[in-house]
Short mmCIF file of C-alpha atoms in Angstrom, two decimals:
data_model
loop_
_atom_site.label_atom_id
_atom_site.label_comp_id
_atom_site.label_asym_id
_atom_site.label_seq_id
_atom_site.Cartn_x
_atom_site.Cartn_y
_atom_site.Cartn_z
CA UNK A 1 -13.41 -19.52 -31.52
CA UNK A 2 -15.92 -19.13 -28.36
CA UNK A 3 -14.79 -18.00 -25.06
CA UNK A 4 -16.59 -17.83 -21.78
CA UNK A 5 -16.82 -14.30 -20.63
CA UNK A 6 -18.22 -13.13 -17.13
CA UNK A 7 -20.53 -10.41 -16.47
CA UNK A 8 -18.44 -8.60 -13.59
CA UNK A 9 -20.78 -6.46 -12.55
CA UNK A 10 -23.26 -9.55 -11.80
CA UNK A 11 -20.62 -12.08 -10.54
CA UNK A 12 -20.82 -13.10 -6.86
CA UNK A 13 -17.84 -15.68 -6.52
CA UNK A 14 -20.71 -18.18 -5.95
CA UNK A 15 -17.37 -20.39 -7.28
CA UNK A 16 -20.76 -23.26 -9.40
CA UNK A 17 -18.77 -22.92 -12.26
CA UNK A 18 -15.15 -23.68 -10.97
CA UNK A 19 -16.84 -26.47 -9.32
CA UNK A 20 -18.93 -27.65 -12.98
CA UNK A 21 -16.11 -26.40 -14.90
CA UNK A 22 -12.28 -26.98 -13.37
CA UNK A 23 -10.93 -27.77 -17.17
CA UNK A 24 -11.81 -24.07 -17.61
CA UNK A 25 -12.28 -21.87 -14.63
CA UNK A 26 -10.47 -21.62 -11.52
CA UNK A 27 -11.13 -19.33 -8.34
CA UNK A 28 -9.07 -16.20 -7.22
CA UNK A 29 -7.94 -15.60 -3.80
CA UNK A 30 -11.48 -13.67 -3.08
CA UNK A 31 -13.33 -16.82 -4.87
CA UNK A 32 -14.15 -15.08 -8.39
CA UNK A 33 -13.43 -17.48 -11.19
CA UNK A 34 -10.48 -17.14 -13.46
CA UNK A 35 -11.65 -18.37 -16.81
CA UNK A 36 -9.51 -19.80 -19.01
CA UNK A 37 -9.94 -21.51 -22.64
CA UNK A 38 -13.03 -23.95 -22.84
CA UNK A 39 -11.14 -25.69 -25.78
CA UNK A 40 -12.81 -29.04 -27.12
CA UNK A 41 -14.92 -29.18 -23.57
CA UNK A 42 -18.40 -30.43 -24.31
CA UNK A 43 -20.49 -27.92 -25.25
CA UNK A 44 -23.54 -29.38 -23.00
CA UNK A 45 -21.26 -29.20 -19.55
CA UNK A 46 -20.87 -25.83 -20.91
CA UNK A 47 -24.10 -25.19 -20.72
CA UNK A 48 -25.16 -26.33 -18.18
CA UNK A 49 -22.59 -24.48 -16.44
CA UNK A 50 -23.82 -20.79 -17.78
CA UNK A 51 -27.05 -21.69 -16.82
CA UNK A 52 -26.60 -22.65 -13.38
CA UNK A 53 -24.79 -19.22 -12.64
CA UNK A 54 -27.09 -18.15 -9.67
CA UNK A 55 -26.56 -14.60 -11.12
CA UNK A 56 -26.60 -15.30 -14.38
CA UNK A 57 -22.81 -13.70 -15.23
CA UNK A 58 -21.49 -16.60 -17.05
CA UNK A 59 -21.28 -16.53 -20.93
CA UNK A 60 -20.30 -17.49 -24.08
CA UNK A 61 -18.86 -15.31 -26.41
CA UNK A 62 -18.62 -15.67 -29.97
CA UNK B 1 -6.92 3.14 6.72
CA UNK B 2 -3.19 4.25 7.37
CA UNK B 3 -3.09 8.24 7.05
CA UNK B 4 0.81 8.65 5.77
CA UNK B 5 1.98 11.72 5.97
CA UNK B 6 0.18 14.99 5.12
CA UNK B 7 -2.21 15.46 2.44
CA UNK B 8 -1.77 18.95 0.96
CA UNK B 9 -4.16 19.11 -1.70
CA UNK B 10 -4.31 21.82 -4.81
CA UNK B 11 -7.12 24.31 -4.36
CA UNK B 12 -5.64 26.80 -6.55
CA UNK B 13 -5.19 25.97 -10.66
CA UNK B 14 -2.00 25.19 -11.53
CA UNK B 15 0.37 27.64 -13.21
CA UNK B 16 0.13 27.63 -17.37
CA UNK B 17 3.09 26.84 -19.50
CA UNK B 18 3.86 26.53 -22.64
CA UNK B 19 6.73 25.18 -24.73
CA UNK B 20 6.23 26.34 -28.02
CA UNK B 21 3.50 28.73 -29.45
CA UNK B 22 0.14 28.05 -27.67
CA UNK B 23 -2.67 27.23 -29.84
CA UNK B 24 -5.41 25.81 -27.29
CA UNK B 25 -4.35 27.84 -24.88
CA UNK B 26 -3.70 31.35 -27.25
CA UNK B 27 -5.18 34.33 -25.91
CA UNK B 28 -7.48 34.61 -28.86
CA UNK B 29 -10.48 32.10 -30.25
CA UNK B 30 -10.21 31.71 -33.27
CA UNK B 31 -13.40 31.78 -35.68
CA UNK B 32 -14.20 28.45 -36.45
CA UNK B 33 -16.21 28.23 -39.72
CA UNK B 34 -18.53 25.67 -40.47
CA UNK B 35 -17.84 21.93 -41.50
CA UNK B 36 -19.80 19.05 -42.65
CA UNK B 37 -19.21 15.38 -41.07
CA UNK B 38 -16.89 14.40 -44.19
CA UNK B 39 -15.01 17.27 -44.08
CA UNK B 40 -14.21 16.36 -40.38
CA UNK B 41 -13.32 12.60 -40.73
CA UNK B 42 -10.78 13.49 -43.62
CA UNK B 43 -9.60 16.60 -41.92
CA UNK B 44 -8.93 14.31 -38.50
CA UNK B 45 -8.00 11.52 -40.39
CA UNK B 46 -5.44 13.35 -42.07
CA UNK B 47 -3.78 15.05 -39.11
CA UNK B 48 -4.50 11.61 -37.08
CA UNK B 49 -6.17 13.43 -34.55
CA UNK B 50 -6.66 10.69 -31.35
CA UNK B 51 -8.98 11.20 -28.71
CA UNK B 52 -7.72 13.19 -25.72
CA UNK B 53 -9.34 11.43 -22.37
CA UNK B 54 -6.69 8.48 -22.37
CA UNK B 55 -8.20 5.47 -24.70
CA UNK B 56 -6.45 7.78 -27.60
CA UNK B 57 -8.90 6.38 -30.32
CA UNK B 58 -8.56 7.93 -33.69
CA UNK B 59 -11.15 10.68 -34.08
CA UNK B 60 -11.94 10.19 -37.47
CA UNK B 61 -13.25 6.68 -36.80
CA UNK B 62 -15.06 7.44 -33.80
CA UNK B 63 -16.96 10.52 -36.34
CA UNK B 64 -17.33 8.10 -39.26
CA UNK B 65 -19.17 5.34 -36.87
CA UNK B 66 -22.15 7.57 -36.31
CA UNK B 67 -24.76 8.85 -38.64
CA UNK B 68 -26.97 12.25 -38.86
CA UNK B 69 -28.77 13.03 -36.14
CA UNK B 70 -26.43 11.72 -33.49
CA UNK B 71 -25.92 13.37 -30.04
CA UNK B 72 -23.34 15.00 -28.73
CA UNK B 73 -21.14 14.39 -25.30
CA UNK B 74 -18.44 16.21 -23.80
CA UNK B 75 -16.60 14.58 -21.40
CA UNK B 76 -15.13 17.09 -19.42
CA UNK B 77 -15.75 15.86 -15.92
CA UNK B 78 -11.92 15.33 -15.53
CA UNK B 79 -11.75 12.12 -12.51
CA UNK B 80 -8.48 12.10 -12.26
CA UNK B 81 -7.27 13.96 -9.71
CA UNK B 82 -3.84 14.69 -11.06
CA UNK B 83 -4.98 15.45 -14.29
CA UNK B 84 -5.86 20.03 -14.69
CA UNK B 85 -5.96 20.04 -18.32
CA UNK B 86 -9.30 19.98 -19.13
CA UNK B 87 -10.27 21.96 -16.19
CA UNK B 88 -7.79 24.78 -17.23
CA UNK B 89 -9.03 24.72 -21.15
CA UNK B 90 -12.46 24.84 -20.02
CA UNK B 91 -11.70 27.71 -17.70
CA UNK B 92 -9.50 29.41 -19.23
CA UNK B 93 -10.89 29.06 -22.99
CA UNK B 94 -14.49 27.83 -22.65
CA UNK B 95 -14.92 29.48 -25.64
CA UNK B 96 -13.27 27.43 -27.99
CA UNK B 97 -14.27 23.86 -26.35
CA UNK B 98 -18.12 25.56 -26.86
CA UNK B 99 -16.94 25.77 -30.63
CA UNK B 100 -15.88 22.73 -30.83
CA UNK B 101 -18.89 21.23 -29.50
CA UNK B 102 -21.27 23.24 -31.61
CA UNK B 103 -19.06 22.70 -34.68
CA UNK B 104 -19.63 18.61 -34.16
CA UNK B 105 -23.04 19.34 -33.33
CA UNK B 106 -23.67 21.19 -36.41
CA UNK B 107 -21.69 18.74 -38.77
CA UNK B 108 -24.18 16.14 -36.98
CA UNK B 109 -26.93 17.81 -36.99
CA UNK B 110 -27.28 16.71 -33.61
CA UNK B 111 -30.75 17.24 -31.63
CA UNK B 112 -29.10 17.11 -28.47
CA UNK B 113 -25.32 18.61 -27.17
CA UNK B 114 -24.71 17.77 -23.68
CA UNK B 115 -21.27 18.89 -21.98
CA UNK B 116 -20.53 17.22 -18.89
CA UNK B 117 -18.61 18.44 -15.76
CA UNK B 118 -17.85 18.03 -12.57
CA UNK B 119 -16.71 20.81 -11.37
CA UNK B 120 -18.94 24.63 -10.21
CA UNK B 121 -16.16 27.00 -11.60
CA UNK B 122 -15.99 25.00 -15.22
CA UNK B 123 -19.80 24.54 -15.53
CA UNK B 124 -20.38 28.42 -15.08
CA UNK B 125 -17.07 29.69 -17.87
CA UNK B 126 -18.96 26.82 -20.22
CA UNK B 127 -22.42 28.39 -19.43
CA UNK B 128 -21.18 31.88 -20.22
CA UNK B 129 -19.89 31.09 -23.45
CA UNK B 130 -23.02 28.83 -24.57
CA UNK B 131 -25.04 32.45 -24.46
CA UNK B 132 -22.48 33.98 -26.04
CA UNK B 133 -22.51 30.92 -28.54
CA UNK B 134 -26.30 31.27 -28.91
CA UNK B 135 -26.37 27.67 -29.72
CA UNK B 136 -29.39 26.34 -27.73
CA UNK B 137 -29.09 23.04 -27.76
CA UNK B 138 -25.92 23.19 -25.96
CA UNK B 139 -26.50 22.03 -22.43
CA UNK B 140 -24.06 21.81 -19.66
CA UNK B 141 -24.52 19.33 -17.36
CA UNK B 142 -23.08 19.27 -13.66
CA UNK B 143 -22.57 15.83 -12.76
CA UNK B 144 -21.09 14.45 -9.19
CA UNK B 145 -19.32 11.69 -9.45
CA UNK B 146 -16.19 9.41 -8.62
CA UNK B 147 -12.82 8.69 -10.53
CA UNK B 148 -14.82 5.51 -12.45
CA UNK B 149 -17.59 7.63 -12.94
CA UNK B 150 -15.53 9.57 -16.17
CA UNK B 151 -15.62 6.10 -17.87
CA UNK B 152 -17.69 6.97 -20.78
CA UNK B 153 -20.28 4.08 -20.20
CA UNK B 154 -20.40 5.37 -16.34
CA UNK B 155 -20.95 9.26 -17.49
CA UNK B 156 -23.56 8.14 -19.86
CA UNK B 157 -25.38 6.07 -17.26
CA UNK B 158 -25.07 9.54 -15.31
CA UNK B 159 -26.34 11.60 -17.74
CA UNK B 160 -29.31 9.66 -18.54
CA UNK B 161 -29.99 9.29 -15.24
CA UNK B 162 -28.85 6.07 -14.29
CA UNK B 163 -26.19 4.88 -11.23
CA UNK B 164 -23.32 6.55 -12.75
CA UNK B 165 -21.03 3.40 -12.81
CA UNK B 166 -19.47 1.32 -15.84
CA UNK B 167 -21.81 -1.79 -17.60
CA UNK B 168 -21.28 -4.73 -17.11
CA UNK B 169 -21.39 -5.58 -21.35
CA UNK B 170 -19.49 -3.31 -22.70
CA UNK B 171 -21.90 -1.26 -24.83
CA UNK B 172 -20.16 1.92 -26.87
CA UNK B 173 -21.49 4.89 -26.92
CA UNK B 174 -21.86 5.13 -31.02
CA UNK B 175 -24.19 2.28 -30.92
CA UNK B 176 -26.11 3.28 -27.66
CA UNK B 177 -25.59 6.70 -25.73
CA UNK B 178 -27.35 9.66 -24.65
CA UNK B 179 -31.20 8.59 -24.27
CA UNK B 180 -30.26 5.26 -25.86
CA UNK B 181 -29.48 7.19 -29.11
CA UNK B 182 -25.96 6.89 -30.79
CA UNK B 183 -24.04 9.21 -29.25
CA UNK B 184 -20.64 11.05 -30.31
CA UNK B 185 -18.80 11.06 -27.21
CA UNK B 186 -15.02 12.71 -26.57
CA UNK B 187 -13.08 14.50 -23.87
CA UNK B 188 -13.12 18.20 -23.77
CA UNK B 189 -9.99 18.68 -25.34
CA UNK B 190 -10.66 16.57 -28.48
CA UNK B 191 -13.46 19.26 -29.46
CA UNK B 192 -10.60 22.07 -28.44
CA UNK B 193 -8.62 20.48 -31.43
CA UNK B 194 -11.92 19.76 -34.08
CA UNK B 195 -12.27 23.16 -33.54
CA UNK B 196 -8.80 24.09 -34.29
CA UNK B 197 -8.91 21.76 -37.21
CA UNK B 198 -12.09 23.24 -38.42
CA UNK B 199 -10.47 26.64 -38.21
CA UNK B 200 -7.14 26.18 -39.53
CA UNK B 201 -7.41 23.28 -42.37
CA UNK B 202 -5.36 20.14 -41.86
CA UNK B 203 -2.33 21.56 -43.56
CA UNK B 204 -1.88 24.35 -41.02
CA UNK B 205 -3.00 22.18 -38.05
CA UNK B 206 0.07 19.80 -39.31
CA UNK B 207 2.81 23.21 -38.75
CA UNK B 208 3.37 22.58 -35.11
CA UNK B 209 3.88 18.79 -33.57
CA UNK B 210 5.80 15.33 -35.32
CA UNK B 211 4.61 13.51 -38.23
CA UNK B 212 3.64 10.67 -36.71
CA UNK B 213 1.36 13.29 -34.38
CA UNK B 214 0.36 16.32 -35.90
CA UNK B 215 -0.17 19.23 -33.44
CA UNK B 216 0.05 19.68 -29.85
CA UNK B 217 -1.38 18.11 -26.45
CA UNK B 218 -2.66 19.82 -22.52
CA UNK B 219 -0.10 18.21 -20.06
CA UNK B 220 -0.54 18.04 -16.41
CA UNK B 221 3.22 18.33 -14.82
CA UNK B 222 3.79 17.40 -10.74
CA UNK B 223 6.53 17.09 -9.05
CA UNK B 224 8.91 19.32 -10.58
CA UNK B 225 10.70 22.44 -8.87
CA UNK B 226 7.88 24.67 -10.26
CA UNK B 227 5.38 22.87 -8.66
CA UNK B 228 1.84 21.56 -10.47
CA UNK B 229 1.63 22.72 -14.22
CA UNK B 230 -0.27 22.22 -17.40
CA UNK B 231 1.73 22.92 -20.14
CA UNK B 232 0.73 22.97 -24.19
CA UNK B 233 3.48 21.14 -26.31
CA UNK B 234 4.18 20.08 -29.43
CA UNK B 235 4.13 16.52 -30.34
CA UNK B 236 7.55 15.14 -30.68
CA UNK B 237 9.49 17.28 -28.32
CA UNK B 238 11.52 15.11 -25.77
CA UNK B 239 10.24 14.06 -22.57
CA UNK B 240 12.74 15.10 -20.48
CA UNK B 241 12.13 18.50 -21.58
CA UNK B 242 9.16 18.72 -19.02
CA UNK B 243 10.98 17.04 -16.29
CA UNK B 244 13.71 19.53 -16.47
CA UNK B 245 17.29 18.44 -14.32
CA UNK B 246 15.19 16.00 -12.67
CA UNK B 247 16.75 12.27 -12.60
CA UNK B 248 14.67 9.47 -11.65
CA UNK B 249 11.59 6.96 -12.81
CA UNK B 250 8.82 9.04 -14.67
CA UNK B 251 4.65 8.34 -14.18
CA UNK B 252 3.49 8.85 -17.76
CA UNK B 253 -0.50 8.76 -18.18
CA UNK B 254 -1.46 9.63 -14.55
CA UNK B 255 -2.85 6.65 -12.07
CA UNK B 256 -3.79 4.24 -14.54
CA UNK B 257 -0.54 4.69 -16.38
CA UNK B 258 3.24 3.42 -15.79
CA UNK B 259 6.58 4.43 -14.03
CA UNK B 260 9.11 4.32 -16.82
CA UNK B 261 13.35 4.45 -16.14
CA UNK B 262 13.58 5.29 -19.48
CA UNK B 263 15.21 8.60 -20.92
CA UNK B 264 14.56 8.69 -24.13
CA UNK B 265 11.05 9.04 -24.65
CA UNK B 266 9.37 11.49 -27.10
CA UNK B 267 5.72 12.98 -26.15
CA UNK B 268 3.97 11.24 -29.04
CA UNK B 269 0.83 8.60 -28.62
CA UNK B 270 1.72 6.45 -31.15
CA UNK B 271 5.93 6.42 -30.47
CA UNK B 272 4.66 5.70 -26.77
CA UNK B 273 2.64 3.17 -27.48
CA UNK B 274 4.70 1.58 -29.98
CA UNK B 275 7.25 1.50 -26.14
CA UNK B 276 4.46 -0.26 -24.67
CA UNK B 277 3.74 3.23 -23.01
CA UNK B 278 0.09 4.29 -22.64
CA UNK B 279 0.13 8.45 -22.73
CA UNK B 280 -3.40 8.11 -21.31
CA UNK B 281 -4.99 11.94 -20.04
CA UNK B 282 -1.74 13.40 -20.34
CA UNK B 283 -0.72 13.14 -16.27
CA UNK B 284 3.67 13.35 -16.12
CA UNK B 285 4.70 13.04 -12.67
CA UNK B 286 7.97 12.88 -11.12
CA UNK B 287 8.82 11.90 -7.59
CA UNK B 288 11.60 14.83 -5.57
CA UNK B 289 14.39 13.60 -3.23
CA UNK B 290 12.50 14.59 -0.26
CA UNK B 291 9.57 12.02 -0.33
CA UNK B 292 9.34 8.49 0.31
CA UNK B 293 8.37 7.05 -3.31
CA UNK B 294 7.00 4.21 -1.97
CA UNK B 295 5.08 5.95 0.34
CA UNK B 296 3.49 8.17 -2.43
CA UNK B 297 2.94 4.82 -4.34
CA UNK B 298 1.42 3.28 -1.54
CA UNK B 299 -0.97 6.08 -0.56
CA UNK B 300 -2.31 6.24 -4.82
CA UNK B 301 -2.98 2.50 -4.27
CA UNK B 302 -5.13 3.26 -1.10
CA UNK B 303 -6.83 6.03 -3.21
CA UNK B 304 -7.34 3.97 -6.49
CA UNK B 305 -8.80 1.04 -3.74
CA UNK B 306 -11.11 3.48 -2.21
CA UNK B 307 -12.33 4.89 -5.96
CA UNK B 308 -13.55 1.31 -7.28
CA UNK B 309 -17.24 0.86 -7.75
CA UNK B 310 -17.65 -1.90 -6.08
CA UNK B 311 -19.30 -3.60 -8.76
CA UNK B 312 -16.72 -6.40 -9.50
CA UNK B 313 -14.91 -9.19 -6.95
CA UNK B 314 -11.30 -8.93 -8.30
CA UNK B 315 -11.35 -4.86 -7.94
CA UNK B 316 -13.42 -4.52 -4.79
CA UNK B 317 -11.42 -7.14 -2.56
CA UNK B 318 -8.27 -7.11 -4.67
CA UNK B 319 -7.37 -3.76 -4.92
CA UNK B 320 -7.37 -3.03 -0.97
CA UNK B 321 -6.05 -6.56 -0.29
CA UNK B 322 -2.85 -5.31 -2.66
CA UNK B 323 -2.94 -1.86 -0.73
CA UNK B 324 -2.84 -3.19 2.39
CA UNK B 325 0.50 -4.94 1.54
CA UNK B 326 2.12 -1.74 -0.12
CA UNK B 327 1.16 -0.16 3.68
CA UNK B 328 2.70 -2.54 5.63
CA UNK B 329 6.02 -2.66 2.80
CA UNK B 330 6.00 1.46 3.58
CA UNK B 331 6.19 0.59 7.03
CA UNK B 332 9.20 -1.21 6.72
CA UNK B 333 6.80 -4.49 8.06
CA UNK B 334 6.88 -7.84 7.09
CA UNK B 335 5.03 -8.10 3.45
CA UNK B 336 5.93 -11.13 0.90
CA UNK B 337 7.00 -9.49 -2.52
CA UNK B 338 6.26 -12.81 -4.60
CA UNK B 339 2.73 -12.89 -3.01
CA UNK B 340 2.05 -9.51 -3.97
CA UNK B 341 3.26 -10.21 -7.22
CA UNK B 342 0.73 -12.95 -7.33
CA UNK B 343 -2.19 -10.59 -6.11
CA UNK B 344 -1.65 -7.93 -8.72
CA UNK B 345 -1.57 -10.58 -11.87
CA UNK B 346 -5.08 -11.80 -10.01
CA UNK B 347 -6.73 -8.63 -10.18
CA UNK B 348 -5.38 -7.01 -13.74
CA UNK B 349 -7.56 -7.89 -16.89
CA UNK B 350 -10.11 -8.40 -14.69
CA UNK B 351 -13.51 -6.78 -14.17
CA UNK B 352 -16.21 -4.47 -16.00
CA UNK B 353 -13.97 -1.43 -16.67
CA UNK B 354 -10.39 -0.48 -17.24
CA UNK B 355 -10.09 0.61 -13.18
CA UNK B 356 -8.06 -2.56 -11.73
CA UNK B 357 -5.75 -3.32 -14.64
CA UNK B 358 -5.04 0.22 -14.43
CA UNK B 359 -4.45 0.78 -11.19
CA UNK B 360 -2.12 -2.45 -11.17
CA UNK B 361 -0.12 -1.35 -13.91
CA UNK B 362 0.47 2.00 -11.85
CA UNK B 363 1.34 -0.12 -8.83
CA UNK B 364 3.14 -3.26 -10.77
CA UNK B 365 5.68 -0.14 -12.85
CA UNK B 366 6.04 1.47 -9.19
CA UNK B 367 7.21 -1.01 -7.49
CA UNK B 368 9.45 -1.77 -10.37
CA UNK B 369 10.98 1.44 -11.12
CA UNK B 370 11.12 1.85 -7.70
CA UNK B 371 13.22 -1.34 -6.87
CA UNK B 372 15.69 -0.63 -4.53
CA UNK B 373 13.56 1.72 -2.37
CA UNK B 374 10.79 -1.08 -2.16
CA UNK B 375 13.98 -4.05 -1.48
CA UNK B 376 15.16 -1.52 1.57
CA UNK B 377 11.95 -1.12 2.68
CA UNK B 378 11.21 -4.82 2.96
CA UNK B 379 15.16 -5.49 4.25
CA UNK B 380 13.22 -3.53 7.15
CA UNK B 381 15.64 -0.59 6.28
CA UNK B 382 12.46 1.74 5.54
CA UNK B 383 13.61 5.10 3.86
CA UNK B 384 12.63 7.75 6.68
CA UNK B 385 11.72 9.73 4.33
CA UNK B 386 8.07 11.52 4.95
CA UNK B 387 5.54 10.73 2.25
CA UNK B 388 4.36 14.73 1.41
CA UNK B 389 1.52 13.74 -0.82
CA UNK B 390 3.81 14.92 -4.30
CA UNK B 391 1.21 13.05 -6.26
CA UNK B 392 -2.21 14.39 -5.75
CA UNK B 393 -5.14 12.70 -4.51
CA UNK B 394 -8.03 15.29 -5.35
CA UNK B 395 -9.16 18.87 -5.15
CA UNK B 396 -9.59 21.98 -6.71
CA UNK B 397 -13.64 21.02 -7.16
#
């Protein structure tokens, strides 16, 4: 089962992937996303949401 | 920042105890002969030896995950300011944490020893008993850094000359360590007890300490009527028997451990863990009458706040954002205990390195152990108690 998994140290609370993702992630008080299960979400939204991560600190873990 | 009360901080080493007969801390080293890397991971694996800087891994796996020709670490740079133990043993017995590290290195046959500290009066014992050791490739290594900066990925990134804070992908040291080489990396005190081990054979390691935890474990004591303390004792013995008459919540496993209620705890790893209790680097604090608990609570929080790397959102802004309230609830001002709640759940299991869900679960089990201080605090009934700084917030470098 894959998971998306955020690179902390790289992570800016840009918030892009609440905003291409709200099935899945959610932002904190301070704006730095809450991720939770990406479930049957399409795979290519997925996508397209790790690789718009300005910092690139959005992943998908095996 | 909000100063509370005095900050008396230890300069001097705490006073030695111990509750049964010493063996790290005996007067004498004992010769430590030779062993090969098998001998080791059955000899640790029998007396389920567990790491000693607070993850509490099993030894025996940590040895059997890396090959010949691995390097050596030895975490002894001690961040946590409440913790003495591995500043005392490497003071006090240098000797016998040099063994241990030459004894790994040998069953290794490791190009490369490196033993980290952080601290003048350490590095210089160590030093002395390397040339007594004559093994040369047993380097000691001062290294500045902060409270984070003990996190094994951090030291690493320190040692090999790299911004001493924690990855961001979690990379262990086995696979890639000192010099990007798989690397055998434990706290001080773990190579105290391989030496012991090596010395004694499994069987008479197993004498002293429970089943479930052969042998004995360093202790760093506050709080009590005899002041700071690092004790040696036994695994198994009762809790209480290190707080003494004292009644009252307990801190078990320093600042990134947890305020416990409970009385009938045993000093064992596993029968802690198995209560959900985290032993971590051995840190036992309790709070006396005289001092505002919340207060001392409060004034960790600030400290664990200041000590983040700033590397990661939910640390950096959460952890001074939860301070901040635990300052205002000291102060007997208007704080909302649901929203605070709220801001603690946001920030644990969250970020690169163990430092925020830590320092929550200290704050989360203060607050709760601590109920009806925090409730008449908040009632705007604040204690008026002085906050004397029980719990210490560094020194002694």
């Amino acid at each position: 089962m894959s998971r998306l998994a955020i690179d902390w140290t790289r992570c800016d609370g840009h918030g892009l992937c609440a905003r291409l993702l709200p099935e899945a992630i959610s932002l904190d008080d301070w704006g730095f996303p809450i991720v939770g299960e990406i479930g049957d979400l399409d795979r290519a939204v997925v996508g397209t949401a790790v690789a718009s991560c300005p910092r690139l600190a959005l992943r998908v873990e095996k | 920042m909000t100063m509370l009360g005095e900050h008396p901080v230890i300069d001097a080493m705490p006073a030695l105890f111990t509750v049964a007969d010493p063996r790290l801390l005996a007067t004498r080293t004992p010769d430590v002969p030779p062993r090969d890397r098998e001998w080791l991971v059955e000899a640790a694996q029998r007396v389920r030896l567990l790491g000693r800087g607070g993850a509490a891994f099993p030894v025996a796996t940590k040895l059997a995950a890396v090959g010949k020709g691995a390097r050596v670490v030895v975490n002894g740079s001690e961040g946590e300011p409440a913790s003495w133990k591995d500043r005392v043993l490497m003071r006090q017995h240098p000797d016998l944490v040099v063994a241990g590290a030459a004894l790994v290195g040998r069953a290794l046959r490791s190009p490369q020893i490196v033993i980290a500290v952080n601290d003048a009066t350490s590095a210089a014992a160590l030093r002395a008993a390397v040339r007594r050791c004559g093994d040369e490739r047993i380097e000691v290594r001062h290294v500045e850094h902060r409270f984070v900066g003990g996190e094994i990925s951090a030291l690493i990134n320190g040692l090999n000359r790299r911004t001493p804070v924690p990855d961001g992908v979690r990379v262990l040291p086995h696979e890639r360590g000192l010099g990007g080489r798989p690397t055998y990396a434990s706290n001080v005190e773990t190579f105290a007890h391989l030496a012991l081990l090596a010395a004694l054979g499994p069987e008479r390691y197993a004498t002293t300490g429970s089943a479930g935890e052969p042998g004995t474990s360093l202790v760093t004591l506050h709080g009590t009527e005899r002041g700071a303390a690092v004790l040696e004792v036994p695994h198994g013995i009762d809790l209480s028997r290190l707080v003494g008459e004292h009644r009252g919540p307990i801190l078990i496993g320093g600042y990134h451990g947890a305020w416990t209620a409970r009385t009938d705890l045993v000093v064992e790893r596993p029968a802690l863990r198995a209560a959900g209790i985290g032993w971590g680097a051995g840190v036992v604090a309790v709070l006396p009458e005289r001092t505002c608990p919340v207060g001392e609570i409060a004034r960790v929080a600030q400290w664990l706040a200041d000590q983040s790397a700033r590397q990661c959102g939910p640390c950096t802004f959460g952890l001074p954002t939860i301070a901040a309230d635990l300052q205002r609830i000291v102060a007997g001002g208007h704080a909302d205990r649901g929203e605070l709640s709220r801001r603690i759940g946001q920030v644990t299991g969250r970020g690169a390195c163990h430092h925020p869900t830590g320092a929550t679960g200290f704050i989360a089990s203060g607050l709760t152990a601590f109920d009806a201080d925090v409730r008449a605090h908040l009632a705007g009934r604040p204690c008026g108690r002085t906050t004397h700084g029980v719990l210490p917030l560094g020194g002694g470098r």
